[in-house]
Amino acid sequence: MATVESFKAASSVYAPLSGEVVEINDTLEADPAQVNTDPMGDGWFVKIKIEDPAAFDKLLDEDAYKKLTQ
């Protein structure tokens, strides 16, 4: 879906669900720092029309993800 580059590495970003990309956040090209400074606001990559809405229910919410990664 995207590649995030830093001084040390380039990392791929994968979509958590299958679907059709319906919008791309073009502002990231001019200001990629938004991914880090405002990830829940203006730092989004793409908007996706989800192929199987039931698959959304299998994703972790923010609190569960934080608990898993701490």
PDB file with SEQRES, HELIX, SHEET and CRYST1 records, atoms N, CA, C and O in Angstrom:
SEQRES   1 A   70  MET ALA THR VAL GLU SER PHE LYS ALA ALA SER SER VAL          
SEQRES   2 A   70  TYR ALA PRO LEU SER GLY GLU VAL VAL GLU ILE ASN ASP          
SEQRES   3 A   70  THR LEU GLU ALA ASP PRO ALA GLN VAL ASN THR ASP PRO          
SEQRES   4 A   70  MET GLY ASP GLY TRP PHE VAL LYS ILE LYS ILE GLU ASP          
SEQRES   5 A   70  PRO ALA ALA PHE ASP LYS LEU LEU ASP GLU ASP ALA TYR          
SEQRES   6 A   70  LYS LYS LEU THR GLN                                          
HELIX    1 AA1 THR A   27  ALA A   30  1                                   4    
HELIX    2 AA2 GLN A   34  THR A   37  1                                   4    
HELIX    3 AA3 PRO A   53  PHE A   56  1                                   4    
HELIX    4 AA4 GLU A   62  THR A   69  1                                   8    
SHEET    1 AA1 2 ALA A   2  GLU A   5  0                                        
SHEET    2 AA1 2 ALA A  10  VAL A  13 -1                                        
SHEET    1 AA2 2 GLY A  19  ILE A  24  0                                        
SHEET    2 AA2 2 VAL A  46  ILE A  50 -1                                        
CRYST1    1.000    1.000    1.000  90.00  90.00  90.00 P 1           1          
ATOM      1  N   MET A   1       0.824  -1.175   0.000  1.00  0.00           N  
ATOM      2  CA  MET A   1       0.000   0.000   0.000  1.00  0.00           C  
ATOM      3  C   MET A   1       0.875   1.249   0.000  1.00  0.00           C  
ATOM      4  O   MET A   1       0.563   2.213  -0.699  1.00  0.00           O  
ATOM      5  N   ALA A   2       1.975   1.254   0.776  1.00  0.00           N  
ATOM      6  CA  ALA A   2       2.849   2.426   0.860  1.00  0.00           C  
ATOM      7  C   ALA A   2       4.220   1.991   1.345  1.00  0.00           C  
ATOM      8  O   ALA A   2       4.395   0.887   1.859  1.00  0.00           O  
ATOM      9  N   THR A   3       5.185   2.877   1.173  1.00  0.00           N  
ATOM     10  CA  THR A   3       6.518   2.686   1.725  1.00  0.00           C  
ATOM     11  C   THR A   3       6.859   3.913   2.550  1.00  0.00           C  
ATOM     12  O   THR A   3       6.712   5.046   2.091  1.00  0.00           O  
ATOM     13  N   VAL A   4       7.318   3.676   3.772  1.00  0.00           N  
ATOM     14  CA  VAL A   4       7.722   4.761   4.658  1.00  0.00           C  
ATOM     15  C   VAL A   4       9.240   4.735   4.738  1.00  0.00           C  
ATOM     16  O   VAL A   4       9.835   3.715   5.086  1.00  0.00           O  
ATOM     17  N   GLU A   5       9.861   5.858   4.415  1.00  0.00           N  
ATOM     18  CA  GLU A   5      11.315   5.941   4.423  1.00  0.00           C  
ATOM     19  C   GLU A   5      11.791   6.823   5.567  1.00  0.00           C  
ATOM     20  O   GLU A   5      11.174   7.837   5.894  1.00  0.00           O  
ATOM     21  N   SER A   6      12.909   6.409   6.169  1.00  0.00           N  
ATOM     22  CA  SER A   6      13.570   7.217   7.190  1.00  0.00           C  
ATOM     23  C   SER A   6      15.049   7.267   6.826  1.00  0.00           C  
ATOM     24  O   SER A   6      15.451   6.772   5.773  1.00  0.00           O  
ATOM     25  N   PHE A   7      15.852   7.863   7.695  1.00  0.00           N  
ATOM     26  CA  PHE A   7      17.285   7.926   7.427  1.00  0.00           C  
ATOM     27  C   PHE A   7      17.926   6.544   7.444  1.00  0.00           C  
ATOM     28  O   PHE A   7      18.923   6.317   6.760  1.00  0.00           O  
ATOM     29  N   LYS A   8      17.362   5.619   8.220  1.00  0.00           N  
ATOM     30  CA  LYS A   8      17.974   4.307   8.409  1.00  0.00           C  
ATOM     31  C   LYS A   8      17.388   3.205   7.537  1.00  0.00           C  
ATOM     32  O   LYS A   8      18.086   2.244   7.216  1.00  0.00           O  
ATOM     33  N   ALA A   9      16.112   3.325   7.146  1.00  0.00           N  
ATOM     34  CA  ALA A   9      15.481   2.209   6.447  1.00  0.00           C  
ATOM     35  C   ALA A   9      14.253   2.655   5.671  1.00  0.00           C  
ATOM     36  O   ALA A   9      13.752   3.768   5.834  1.00  0.00           O  
ATOM     37  N   ALA A  10      13.786   1.751   4.824  1.00  0.00           N  
ATOM     38  CA  ALA A  10      12.511   1.917   4.133  1.00  0.00           C  
ATOM     39  C   ALA A  10      11.652   0.721   4.522  1.00  0.00           C  
ATOM     40  O   ALA A  10      12.096  -0.423   4.428  1.00  0.00           O  
ATOM     41  N   SER A  11      10.431   0.981   4.954  1.00  0.00           N  
ATOM     42  CA  SER A  11       9.541  -0.084   5.412  1.00  0.00           C  
ATOM     43  C   SER A  11       8.231  -0.053   4.644  1.00  0.00           C  
ATOM     44  O   SER A  11       7.678   1.013   4.374  1.00  0.00           O  
ATOM     45  N   SER A  12       7.749  -1.224   4.299  1.00  0.00           N  
ATOM     46  CA  SER A  12       6.460  -1.327   3.618  1.00  0.00           C  
ATOM     47  C   SER A  12       5.325  -1.208   4.617  1.00  0.00           C  
ATOM     48  O   SER A  12       5.433  -1.663   5.756  1.00  0.00           O  
ATOM     49  N   VAL A  13       4.243  -0.594   4.181  1.00  0.00           N  
ATOM     50  CA  VAL A  13       3.018  -0.500   4.977  1.00  0.00           C  
ATOM     51  C   VAL A  13       1.962  -1.307   4.235  1.00  0.00           C  
ATOM     52  O   VAL A  13       1.691  -1.058   3.061  1.00  0.00           O  
ATOM     53  N   TYR A  14       1.375  -2.268   4.922  1.00  0.00           N  
ATOM     54  CA  TYR A  14       0.383  -3.139   4.311  1.00  0.00           C  
ATOM     55  C   TYR A  14      -1.009  -2.773   4.792  1.00  0.00           C  
ATOM     56  O   TYR A  14      -1.190  -2.391   5.948  1.00  0.00           O  
ATOM     57  N   ALA A  15      -1.988  -2.886   3.913  1.00  0.00           N  
ATOM     58  CA  ALA A  15      -3.378  -2.629   4.286  1.00  0.00           C  
ATOM     59  C   ALA A  15      -3.866  -3.774   5.167  1.00  0.00           C  
ATOM     60  O   ALA A  15      -3.603  -4.936   4.860  1.00  0.00           O  
ATOM     61  N   PRO A  16      -4.566  -3.473   6.249  1.00  0.00           N  
ATOM     62  CA  PRO A  16      -5.053  -4.522   7.139  1.00  0.00           C  
ATOM     63  C   PRO A  16      -6.285  -5.255   6.609  1.00  0.00           C  
ATOM     64  O   PRO A  16      -6.663  -6.302   7.134  1.00  0.00           O  
ATOM     65  N   LEU A  17      -6.908  -4.703   5.570  1.00  0.00           N  
ATOM     66  CA  LEU A  17      -8.115  -5.290   4.996  1.00  0.00           C  
ATOM     67  C   LEU A  17      -8.042  -5.221   3.477  1.00  0.00           C  
ATOM     68  O   LEU A  17      -7.334  -4.381   2.922  1.00  0.00           O  
ATOM     69  N   SER A  18      -8.770  -6.101   2.809  1.00  0.00           N  
ATOM     70  CA  SER A  18      -8.859  -6.059   1.354  1.00  0.00           C  
ATOM     71  C   SER A  18      -9.964  -5.101   0.940  1.00  0.00           C  
ATOM     72  O   SER A  18     -10.981  -4.966   1.621  1.00  0.00           O  
ATOM     73  N   GLY A  19      -9.747  -4.449  -0.170  1.00  0.00           N  
ATOM     74  CA  GLY A  19     -10.766  -3.547  -0.679  1.00  0.00           C  
ATOM     75  C   GLY A  19     -10.213  -2.660  -1.769  1.00  0.00           C  
ATOM     76  O   GLY A  19      -9.102  -2.861  -2.259  1.00  0.00           O  
ATOM     77  N   GLU A  20     -11.011  -1.671  -2.140  1.00  0.00           N  
ATOM     78  CA  GLU A  20     -10.663  -0.742  -3.209  1.00  0.00           C  
ATOM     79  C   GLU A  20     -10.224   0.595  -2.609  1.00  0.00           C  
ATOM     80  O   GLU A  20     -10.929   1.176  -1.784  1.00  0.00           O  
ATOM     81  N   VAL A  21      -9.063   1.071  -3.029  1.00  0.00           N  
ATOM     82  CA  VAL A  21      -8.605   2.393  -2.595  1.00  0.00           C  
ATOM     83  C   VAL A  21      -9.485   3.429  -3.286  1.00  0.00           C  
ATOM     84  O   VAL A  21      -9.561   3.477  -4.513  1.00  0.00           O  
ATOM     85  N   VAL A  22     -10.150   4.258  -2.479  1.00  0.00           N  
ATOM     86  CA  VAL A  22     -11.049   5.269  -3.035  1.00  0.00           C  
ATOM     87  C   VAL A  22     -10.502   6.685  -2.880  1.00  0.00           C  
ATOM     88  O   VAL A  22     -11.003   7.616  -3.509  1.00  0.00           O  
ATOM     89  N   GLU A  23      -9.479   6.850  -2.048  1.00  0.00           N  
ATOM     90  CA  GLU A  23      -8.871   8.168  -1.889  1.00  0.00           C  
ATOM     91  C   GLU A  23      -7.446   8.005  -1.369  1.00  0.00           C  
ATOM     92  O   GLU A  23      -7.176   7.151  -0.525  1.00  0.00           O  
ATOM     93  N   ILE A  24      -6.544   8.828  -1.881  1.00  0.00           N  
ATOM     94  CA  ILE A  24      -5.144   8.844  -1.463  1.00  0.00           C  
ATOM     95  C   ILE A  24      -4.857  10.199  -0.831  1.00  0.00           C  
ATOM     96  O   ILE A  24      -5.269  11.233  -1.357  1.00  0.00           O  
ATOM     97  N   ASN A  25      -4.159  10.195   0.282  1.00  0.00           N  
ATOM     98  CA  ASN A  25      -3.819  11.435   0.970  1.00  0.00           C  
ATOM     99  C   ASN A  25      -2.598  12.069   0.301  1.00  0.00           C  
ATOM    100  O   ASN A  25      -1.460  11.802   0.689  1.00  0.00           O  
ATOM    101  N   ASP A  26      -2.839  12.899  -0.694  1.00  0.00           N  
ATOM    102  CA  ASP A  26      -1.761  13.537  -1.446  1.00  0.00           C  
ATOM    103  C   ASP A  26      -0.957  14.529  -0.617  1.00  0.00           C  
ATOM    104  O   ASP A  26       0.157  14.883  -1.002  1.00  0.00           O  
ATOM    105  N   THR A  27      -1.492  14.985   0.510  1.00  0.00           N  
ATOM    106  CA  THR A  27      -0.765  15.959   1.330  1.00  0.00           C  
ATOM    107  C   THR A  27       0.488  15.352   1.960  1.00  0.00           C  
ATOM    108  O   THR A  27       1.392  16.082   2.366  1.00  0.00           O  
ATOM    109  N   LEU A  28       0.546  14.019   2.043  1.00  0.00           N  
ATOM    110  CA  LEU A  28       1.722  13.372   2.638  1.00  0.00           C  
ATOM    111  C   LEU A  28       2.972  13.558   1.789  1.00  0.00           C  
ATOM    112  O   LEU A  28       4.089  13.525   2.304  1.00  0.00           O  
ATOM    113  N   GLU A  29       2.784  13.752   0.498  1.00  0.00           N  
ATOM    114  CA  GLU A  29       3.944  13.947  -0.371  1.00  0.00           C  
ATOM    115  C   GLU A  29       4.694  15.223   0.009  1.00  0.00           C  
ATOM    116  O   GLU A  29       5.925  15.241   0.026  1.00  0.00           O  
ATOM    117  N   ALA A  30       3.957  16.284   0.311  1.00  0.00           N  
ATOM    118  CA  ALA A  30       4.576  17.553   0.698  1.00  0.00           C  
ATOM    119  C   ALA A  30       4.963  17.584   2.175  1.00  0.00           C  
ATOM    120  O   ALA A  30       5.913  18.268   2.556  1.00  0.00           O  
ATOM    121  N   ASP A  31       4.226  16.844   3.007  1.00  0.00           N  
ATOM    122  CA  ASP A  31       4.460  16.871   4.461  1.00  0.00           C  
ATOM    123  C   ASP A  31       4.328  15.468   5.047  1.00  0.00           C  
ATOM    124  O   ASP A  31       3.357  15.180   5.747  1.00  0.00           O  
ATOM    125  N   PRO A  32       5.306  14.582   4.766  1.00  0.00           N  
ATOM    126  CA  PRO A  32       5.215  13.202   5.248  1.00  0.00           C  
ATOM    127  C   PRO A  32       5.277  13.071   6.766  1.00  0.00           C  
ATOM    128  O   PRO A  32       4.899  12.032   7.307  1.00  0.00           O  
ATOM    129  N   ALA A  33       5.740  14.094   7.455  1.00  0.00           N  
ATOM    130  CA  ALA A  33       5.823  14.043   8.921  1.00  0.00           C  
ATOM    131  C   ALA A  33       4.454  13.880   9.567  1.00  0.00           C  
ATOM    132  O   ALA A  33       4.363  13.471  10.724  1.00  0.00           O  
ATOM    133  N   GLN A  34       3.382  14.195   8.831  1.00  0.00           N  
ATOM    134  CA  GLN A  34       2.025  14.035   9.368  1.00  0.00           C  
ATOM    135  C   GLN A  34       1.749  12.602   9.830  1.00  0.00           C  
ATOM    136  O   GLN A  34       0.954  12.378  10.742  1.00  0.00           O  
ATOM    137  N   VAL A  35       2.411  11.640   9.192  1.00  0.00           N  
ATOM    138  CA  VAL A  35       2.229  10.234   9.574  1.00  0.00           C  
ATOM    139  C   VAL A  35       2.596  10.043  11.041  1.00  0.00           C  
ATOM    140  O   VAL A  35       1.943   9.276  11.749  1.00  0.00           O  
ATOM    141  N   ASN A  36       3.629  10.729  11.498  1.00  0.00           N  
ATOM    142  CA  ASN A  36       4.070  10.622  12.888  1.00  0.00           C  
ATOM    143  C   ASN A  36       3.410  11.641  13.802  1.00  0.00           C  
ATOM    144  O   ASN A  36       3.076  11.323  14.943  1.00  0.00           O  
ATOM    145  N   THR A  37       3.218  12.862  13.316  1.00  0.00           N  
ATOM    146  CA  THR A  37       2.705  13.926  14.182  1.00  0.00           C  
ATOM    147  C   THR A  37       1.195  13.895  14.355  1.00  0.00           C  
ATOM    148  O   THR A  37       0.681  14.366  15.369  1.00  0.00           O  
ATOM    149  N   ASP A  38       0.473  13.345  13.377  1.00  0.00           N  
ATOM    150  CA  ASP A  38      -0.994  13.328  13.449  1.00  0.00           C  
ATOM    151  C   ASP A  38      -1.558  12.051  12.822  1.00  0.00           C  
ATOM    152  O   ASP A  38      -2.366  12.132  11.896  1.00  0.00           O  
ATOM    153  N   PRO A  39      -1.148  10.872  13.308  1.00  0.00           N  
ATOM    154  CA  PRO A  39      -1.569   9.622  12.674  1.00  0.00           C  
ATOM    155  C   PRO A  39      -3.073   9.359  12.739  1.00  0.00           C  
ATOM    156  O   PRO A  39      -3.611   8.653  11.886  1.00  0.00           O  
ATOM    157  N   MET A  40      -3.750   9.909  13.725  1.00  0.00           N  
ATOM    158  CA  MET A  40      -5.194   9.693  13.840  1.00  0.00           C  
ATOM    159  C   MET A  40      -5.994  10.825  13.193  1.00  0.00           C  
ATOM    160  O   MET A  40      -7.225  10.814  13.213  1.00  0.00           O  
ATOM    161  N   GLY A  41      -5.290  11.794  12.625  1.00  0.00           N  
ATOM    162  CA  GLY A  41      -5.948  12.925  11.976  1.00  0.00           C  
ATOM    163  C   GLY A  41      -5.519  13.016  10.522  1.00  0.00           C  
ATOM    164  O   GLY A  41      -5.941  12.211   9.690  1.00  0.00           O  
ATOM    165  N   ASP A  42      -4.676  14.003  10.216  1.00  0.00           N  
ATOM    166  CA  ASP A  42      -4.264  14.256   8.835  1.00  0.00           C  
ATOM    167  C   ASP A  42      -3.183  13.310   8.316  1.00  0.00           C  
ATOM    168  O   ASP A  42      -2.801  13.413   7.150  1.00  0.00           O  
ATOM    169  N   GLY A  43      -2.679  12.396   9.139  1.00  0.00           N  
ATOM    170  CA  GLY A  43      -1.595  11.509   8.729  1.00  0.00           C  
ATOM    171  C   GLY A  43      -2.033  10.193   8.110  1.00  0.00           C  
ATOM    172  O   GLY A  43      -1.241   9.252   8.054  1.00  0.00           O  
ATOM    173  N   TRP A  44      -3.253  10.104   7.652  1.00  0.00           N  
ATOM    174  CA  TRP A  44      -3.740   8.861   7.040  1.00  0.00           C  
ATOM    175  C   TRP A  44      -3.144   8.676   5.641  1.00  0.00           C  
ATOM    176  O   TRP A  44      -2.804   9.655   4.977  1.00  0.00           O  
ATOM    177  N   PHE A  45      -3.018   7.418   5.194  1.00  0.00           N  
ATOM    178  CA  PHE A  45      -2.449   7.104   3.880  1.00  0.00           C  
ATOM    179  C   PHE A  45      -3.511   7.060   2.791  1.00  0.00           C  
ATOM    180  O   PHE A  45      -3.443   7.794   1.804  1.00  0.00           O  
ATOM    181  N   VAL A  46      -4.498   6.183   2.989  1.00  0.00           N  
ATOM    182  CA  VAL A  46      -5.542   5.986   1.978  1.00  0.00           C  
ATOM    183  C   VAL A  46      -6.879   5.721   2.662  1.00  0.00           C  
ATOM    184  O   VAL A  46      -6.934   5.350   3.835  1.00  0.00           O  
ATOM    185  N   LYS A  47      -7.936   5.917   1.914  1.00  0.00           N  
ATOM    186  CA  LYS A  47      -9.269   5.491   2.347  1.00  0.00           C  
ATOM    187  C   LYS A  47      -9.638   4.300   1.476  1.00  0.00           C  
ATOM    188  O   LYS A  47      -9.457   4.322   0.258  1.00  0.00           O  
ATOM    189  N   ILE A  48     -10.157   3.260   2.122  1.00  0.00           N  
ATOM    190  CA  ILE A  48     -10.443   2.004   1.434  1.00  0.00           C  
ATOM    191  C   ILE A  48     -11.919   1.654   1.565  1.00  0.00           C  
ATOM    192  O   ILE A  48     -12.487   1.723   2.655  1.00  0.00           O  
ATOM    193  N   LYS A  49     -12.534   1.279   0.449  1.00  0.00           N  
ATOM    194  CA  LYS A  49     -13.879   0.703   0.480  1.00  0.00           C  
ATOM    195  C   LYS A  49     -13.674  -0.781   0.766  1.00  0.00           C  
ATOM    196  O   LYS A  49     -13.187  -1.529  -0.082  1.00  0.00           O  
ATOM    197  N   ILE A  50     -14.052  -1.191   1.967  1.00  0.00           N  
ATOM    198  CA  ILE A  50     -13.758  -2.543   2.442  1.00  0.00           C  
ATOM    199  C   ILE A  50     -14.558  -3.580   1.659  1.00  0.00           C  
ATOM    200  O   ILE A  50     -15.766  -3.445   1.460  1.00  0.00           O  
ATOM    201  N   GLU A  51     -13.848  -4.617   1.222  1.00  0.00           N  
ATOM    202  CA  GLU A  51     -14.455  -5.695   0.454  1.00  0.00           C  
ATOM    203  C   GLU A  51     -15.436  -6.506   1.308  1.00  0.00           C  
ATOM    204  O   GLU A  51     -16.538  -6.823   0.861  1.00  0.00           O  
ATOM    205  N   ASP A  52     -15.033  -6.837   2.535  1.00  0.00           N  
ATOM    206  CA  ASP A  52     -15.857  -7.638   3.445  1.00  0.00           C  
ATOM    207  C   ASP A  52     -15.979  -6.898   4.772  1.00  0.00           C  
ATOM    208  O   ASP A  52     -15.090  -7.013   5.616  1.00  0.00           O  
ATOM    209  N   PRO A  53     -17.056  -6.140   4.980  1.00  0.00           N  
ATOM    210  CA  PRO A  53     -17.204  -5.362   6.213  1.00  0.00           C  
ATOM    211  C   PRO A  53     -17.084  -6.193   7.493  1.00  0.00           C  
ATOM    212  O   PRO A  53     -16.686  -5.659   8.528  1.00  0.00           O  
ATOM    213  N   ALA A  54     -17.414  -7.467   7.448  1.00  0.00           N  
ATOM    214  CA  ALA A  54     -17.305  -8.320   8.637  1.00  0.00           C  
ATOM    215  C   ALA A  54     -15.845  -8.485   9.067  1.00  0.00           C  
ATOM    216  O   ALA A  54     -15.574  -8.728  10.243  1.00  0.00           O  
ATOM    217  N   ALA A  55     -14.911  -8.358   8.135  1.00  0.00           N  
ATOM    218  CA  ALA A  55     -13.486  -8.479   8.460  1.00  0.00           C  
ATOM    219  C   ALA A  55     -13.031  -7.347   9.376  1.00  0.00           C  
ATOM    220  O   ALA A  55     -12.076  -7.513  10.136  1.00  0.00           O  
ATOM    221  N   PHE A  56     -13.698  -6.208   9.314  1.00  0.00           N  
ATOM    222  CA  PHE A  56     -13.356  -5.061  10.157  1.00  0.00           C  
ATOM    223  C   PHE A  56     -13.478  -5.422  11.634  1.00  0.00           C  
ATOM    224  O   PHE A  56     -12.698  -4.942  12.457  1.00  0.00           O  
ATOM    225  N   ASP A  57     -14.445  -6.257  11.969  1.00  0.00           N  
ATOM    226  CA  ASP A  57     -14.676  -6.651  13.362  1.00  0.00           C  
ATOM    227  C   ASP A  57     -13.533  -7.478  13.945  1.00  0.00           C  
ATOM    228  O   ASP A  57     -13.428  -7.609  15.164  1.00  0.00           O  
ATOM    229  N   LYS A  58     -12.683  -8.033  13.097  1.00  0.00           N  
ATOM    230  CA  LYS A  58     -11.567  -8.858  13.559  1.00  0.00           C  
ATOM    231  C   LYS A  58     -10.322  -8.036  13.892  1.00  0.00           C  
ATOM    232  O   LYS A  58      -9.362  -8.568  14.450  1.00  0.00           O  
ATOM    233  N   LEU A  59     -10.330  -6.743  13.556  1.00  0.00           N  
ATOM    234  CA  LEU A  59      -9.181  -5.883  13.843  1.00  0.00           C  
ATOM    235  C   LEU A  59      -9.163  -5.482  15.311  1.00  0.00           C  
ATOM    236  O   LEU A  59     -10.206  -5.434  15.963  1.00  0.00           O  
ATOM    237  N   LEU A  60      -7.975  -5.196  15.824  1.00  0.00           N  
ATOM    238  CA  LEU A  60      -7.842  -4.695  17.191  1.00  0.00           C  
ATOM    239  C   LEU A  60      -8.210  -3.217  17.228  1.00  0.00           C  
ATOM    240  O   LEU A  60      -7.936  -2.485  16.277  1.00  0.00           O  
ATOM    241  N   ASP A  61      -8.828  -2.772  18.321  1.00  0.00           N  
ATOM    242  CA  ASP A  61      -9.019  -1.335  18.494  1.00  0.00           C  
ATOM    243  C   ASP A  61      -7.717  -0.752  19.049  1.00  0.00           C  
ATOM    244  O   ASP A  61      -6.783  -1.494  19.352  1.00  0.00           O  
ATOM    245  N   GLU A  62      -7.659   0.565  19.180  1.00  0.00           N  
ATOM    246  CA  GLU A  62      -6.415   1.222  19.591  1.00  0.00           C  
ATOM    247  C   GLU A  62      -5.918   0.730  20.949  1.00  0.00           C  
ATOM    248  O   GLU A  62      -4.724   0.476  21.106  1.00  0.00           O  
ATOM    249  N   ASP A  63      -6.803   0.592  21.923  1.00  0.00           N  
ATOM    250  CA  ASP A  63      -6.387   0.145  23.258  1.00  0.00           C  
ATOM    251  C   ASP A  63      -5.844  -1.279  23.238  1.00  0.00           C  
ATOM    252  O   ASP A  63      -4.830  -1.563  23.876  1.00  0.00           O  
ATOM    253  N   ALA A  64      -6.503  -2.173  22.516  1.00  0.00           N  
ATOM    254  CA  ALA A  64      -6.049  -3.561  22.437  1.00  0.00           C  
ATOM    255  C   ALA A  64      -4.694  -3.650  21.735  1.00  0.00           C  
ATOM    256  O   ALA A  64      -3.847  -4.455  22.120  1.00  0.00           O  
ATOM    257  N   TYR A  65      -4.490  -2.826  20.711  1.00  0.00           N  
ATOM    258  CA  TYR A  65      -3.213  -2.832  20.001  1.00  0.00           C  
ATOM    259  C   TYR A  65      -2.086  -2.323  20.901  1.00  0.00           C  
ATOM    260  O   TYR A  65      -0.996  -2.896  20.925  1.00  0.00           O  
ATOM    261  N   LYS A  66      -2.353  -1.252  21.636  1.00  0.00           N  
ATOM    262  CA  LYS A  66      -1.340  -0.728  22.561  1.00  0.00           C  
ATOM    263  C   LYS A  66      -0.968  -1.771  23.608  1.00  0.00           C  
ATOM    264  O   LYS A  66       0.208  -1.940  23.932  1.00  0.00           O  
ATOM    265  N   LYS A  67      -1.967  -2.468  24.133  1.00  0.00           N  
ATOM    266  CA  LYS A  67      -1.716  -3.500  25.149  1.00  0.00           C  
ATOM    267  C   LYS A  67      -0.859  -4.626  24.559  1.00  0.00           C  
ATOM    268  O   LYS A  67       0.050  -5.129  25.218  1.00  0.00           O  
ATOM    269  N   LEU A  68      -1.148  -5.009  23.342  1.00  0.00           N  
ATOM    270  CA  LEU A  68      -0.412  -6.079  22.676  1.00  0.00           C  
ATOM    271  C   LEU A  68       1.048  -5.704  22.427  1.00  0.00           C  
ATOM    272  O   LEU A  68       1.932  -6.558  22.500  1.00  0.00           O  
ATOM    273  N   THR A  69       1.300  -4.434  22.134  1.00  0.00           N  
ATOM    274  CA  THR A  69       2.648  -4.021  21.744  1.00  0.00           C  
ATOM    275  C   THR A  69       3.488  -3.460  22.884  1.00  0.00           C  
ATOM    276  O   THR A  69       4.640  -3.086  22.663  1.00  0.00           O  
ATOM    277  N   GLN A  70       2.952  -3.392  24.083  1.00  0.00           N  
ATOM    278  CA  GLN A  70       3.731  -2.867  25.206  1.00  0.00           C  
ATOM    279  C   GLN A  70       4.424  -3.972  25.964  1.00  0.00           C  
ATOM    280  O   GLN A  70       5.124  -3.707  26.941  1.00  0.00           O  
TER     281      GLN A  70                                                      
END                                                                             
